Amino acid sequence: MDKKNFSNPVDLKSIKVTDEFWHREQELVRTQVIPYQWEALNDRVPGAAPSFCMHNFKVAGKMMREKQTKGKDYVAPTYTFRGFEALPEDPQHPDDDKFFGFVFQDTDFSKWIEAVAYSLTQHPDTELEKIADEAIDIVCAAQLDNGYLDTYYIINGMDKAFTNLKDHHELYCLGHLTEGAVAYYEATGKDKLLKAACRFADYVADYFGPEEGKCKGYPGHEIAEMALVRLYQVTGEEKYLQLSCFFLNQRGTMPKYFALEDEARAKAEGTGFKANEDPMSYSYYQAHKKVQAQDEAVGHAVRAVYLYSGMADVARLTGDEEMLAACERLWNSITREKLYVTGGIGGTHIGESFSFPYDLPNDTAYSETCAAIGLAFFARRMLEIKADRKYADVMEQALYNTVLSGMALDGKSFFYVNPLEVVPQACHRDDRKAHVKAVRQKWFGCACCPPNIARIVSSVANYAYTENKDTLWIHLYMGSVLTRRIGEKELHMKLETKMPWEGTAKVELYTEEAVECTLAFRIPGWCNDFRIIPSSGADVTMTEKDGYVYLTGLWKDGDCIDLDFPMEVHMLASDTRVREDIGKVAFTRGPITFCMEEADNGRNLHLCRVDKSRIQVGDKWNVSVEMSKELGHNMAVLKVPGLRQEESPMQQENLYTEYRPMKETKTELTLVPYYAWNNRGEGEMSVWIRI
Ligand code: FUB
Ligand code: ZN
C-alpha cells in the first residue's frame, strides 16, 4: 500500500456547500426531513408507521431510575422475542412501559442525530441543537451503569443480551450510536453522547475479543466495524481499532459462531437444534469465508457494503494487504457484475440481497436506498486508500441516482426499494413485486432508509473532497467554499459549477501568502475529453494518474483553474449477460441516469422504443437536452426520437394472433432524471428502453 496517497475526508466545518443542486437537497433535509423525522421518532405523525424510538429510550431510562431506587436486587423482566414487538393499542400514545418496534429501533435516533450533526456544520441552528441536546439526555439516561446501551435488552431483560448476535443487531446499534456520537462531537464539540458511545464500546470491548474467556462473536449486521474505526480516530484509543479488527477477522472462522449461539439458545430454551451445515447460508451475513478470502459480493446488500467499508478502513490503518486485495475483488464483483445503471445494488428482495452475477431484474429489483448509500461509503473509503476515478465514478452514480431517488423532491416521502421499471398495477396485484412501491411512503416501520438519506445528503461534502498533508482531491464537482490549513498558512478555495447539468467548473484560490500544495481533479468517466486550465500566472505542473489531474505548485492569491468536462448524452447497452436489458438502451448524461415516465409518455411504456433510424446523427446521438422546471427545480430533460407500437384492438378476442409487422407511429420520448421520477403521482416508469 502506498501510504503517501492515503487521504481523509475533509472536516465538514471547513466547507460550505453552496452548490445549487446539493444545497437544495441539504435544505430539504434540514427543513423537512430532520424535523419530520424528529416527530416520527416521537410517534407524532398521524397516519405514519410509529417508530417508538424515543418511547423506548424513555422507558429504559425510567427503568434505570427505578433500578437506582430499588437497589441492586432489582430484576429486569424476562421476555420472549417476536422480532417486531407487537403494537400498543394506541400506537400514537404508547403509555405501556414496554419496548415496541424492531430490535434495532434505537438506530432511528442515532441516524437522526448524525444527520443533525452534519446539518449543523452547514447551517448552525441553536433551536435544533437544543432539541438534539435534550434527545441526547434522554438517550444517555437509558444507559446502564456498566455502559451497555440497547433499549431492547435493557427493557426486556439483560439475561439475553448478546445471545443472538446473528439477528438481534445489538452491535449494529452500537455502530450507529457511535457514528452519531462522533459526528455530533465533531460538529458541536459536545461530548456527552461520545462518552456514552465510548462506554458502550468499552463494555463491548471487555465482552468480545481474542483473549481467553471473551466472547468470539461478531455482528450479524455490520456497521460497528467502520464506526469503531471512527471512534478510534477521534479518541486515539487503540482498543477500538483492535475491536474492529477482531470483528472482521472472526467472520468465516470455524466453528461458525452463529451456529454455536443458535445451539446455546436452543439448549437454554429447551428446543431442538439442528446445526446448519450449509456454509453458504452464512453468506447472507458475509460470514461464509474469512473476509480476506471473500471474492464475490453476496448476501444482504446493506450488510455487505457496510462490511466492505469497514474492511477498507481497517486495511488502510493496519496495512492488511490481503484485506485490501479482498476489497478490490469485492469492488470488482459489485461494479462489473452486480450494479444497476442507477448506481443501485441488490438484485433480489429475498434477503434484500445481491443475486448471482448479471442477474439484474428491473421490475423486481430491490436496490435498497441504504445499499446505494453503503456503496458510496465503500467507494469513499477506497478513494481514501487510492485515488482512482473508478471508485469516484460509481460513488457519483449512486449518489445522484439511487440515493436521491429515495427521497421525493419535496423531502416528504421516501422509497426503500428503487426499481428500474414500474407498472403500478403489478405493484398492487403481483405478490412477487409487493416490495416495489408505486409511490413513495411517508415513513416505514423499518425506517432505515430515510434517516440514512438525511445523513449522507447533509455530509455529502465528505464524498466530494479528501485530503492529506500535500494534496486535496476533488472527487465530485460541487459548488463549495473550502478552507485548507497548510502549516501556518490558509488556502481558501471557491468552486463554482452548474453540475450535474453543465460540465464546467471554476476554481478560485485566495490566500494571504503563496501556498505549496497539490490540487487533484477527477476526470469523470462520463466525459470523453476534458480541459483543465490553470490561470496563466499559476506556477504549477500538471500530471495525470488513474483518472485524476494533479496540479502541483505554489498557489497564489487570485490563481484560478477552469475545468471543462463536456457532458454528452450517452446511450448505453448492457453486457450481454444481463438478460433483462438485451435489446434495450439506457440514457445517461454526466452523472445522471434518465428514465421514461407515464406522465410524459403515456401508458404502456413497453410499447415505446427508440427509433434506430433517427437516433444517430454523424457520430452523435440525436438527443436534445432541455432544461425544465416542470418538476419544481431546474433539471435536464432528454428528448429522444422514438416509436410507439399501435395497441391491439380492444375487441380482439385472441390473445395470440398471426405475426404481422407491427404498426408504429413516430413520437418523441421524454426522459427525466431517475432521481426525480414519481413526483407527479402514480404511473409507469422505465429506465431501460427497447431499441
Ligand atoms: O436490518 C437493519 C436494516 O433494515 C437493514 O440495513 C435494512 O436492509 C433493513 O433490513
Ligand atoms: Zn434502508
Short mmCIF file of N, CA and C and ligand atoms in Angstrom, two decimals, residues 368 370 416 448-449, ligand 2:
data_model
loop_
_atom_site.label_atom_id
_atom_site.label_comp_id
_atom_site.label_asym_id
_atom_site.label_seq_id
_atom_site.Cartn_x
_atom_site.Cartn_y
_atom_site.Cartn_z
N GLU A 368 -32.02 -1.30 -2.56
CA GLU A 368 -32.41 -0.52 -1.38
C GLU A 368 -31.62 0.79 -1.30
N CYS A 370 -30.55 2.33 1.25
CA CYS A 370 -29.42 2.18 2.17
C CYS A 370 -28.23 1.48 1.50
N TYR A 416 -37.83 2.94 -0.30
CA TYR A 416 -36.91 1.98 0.33
C TYR A 416 -36.29 1.16 -0.81
N CYS A 448 -35.11 2.38 8.01
CA CYS A 448 -33.66 2.52 7.86
C CYS A 448 -33.28 3.56 6.80
N CYS A 449 -34.07 3.63 5.71
CA CYS A 449 -33.60 4.44 4.57
C CYS A 449 -33.71 5.95 4.76
ZN ZN B 2 -32.82 1.01 4.20
#
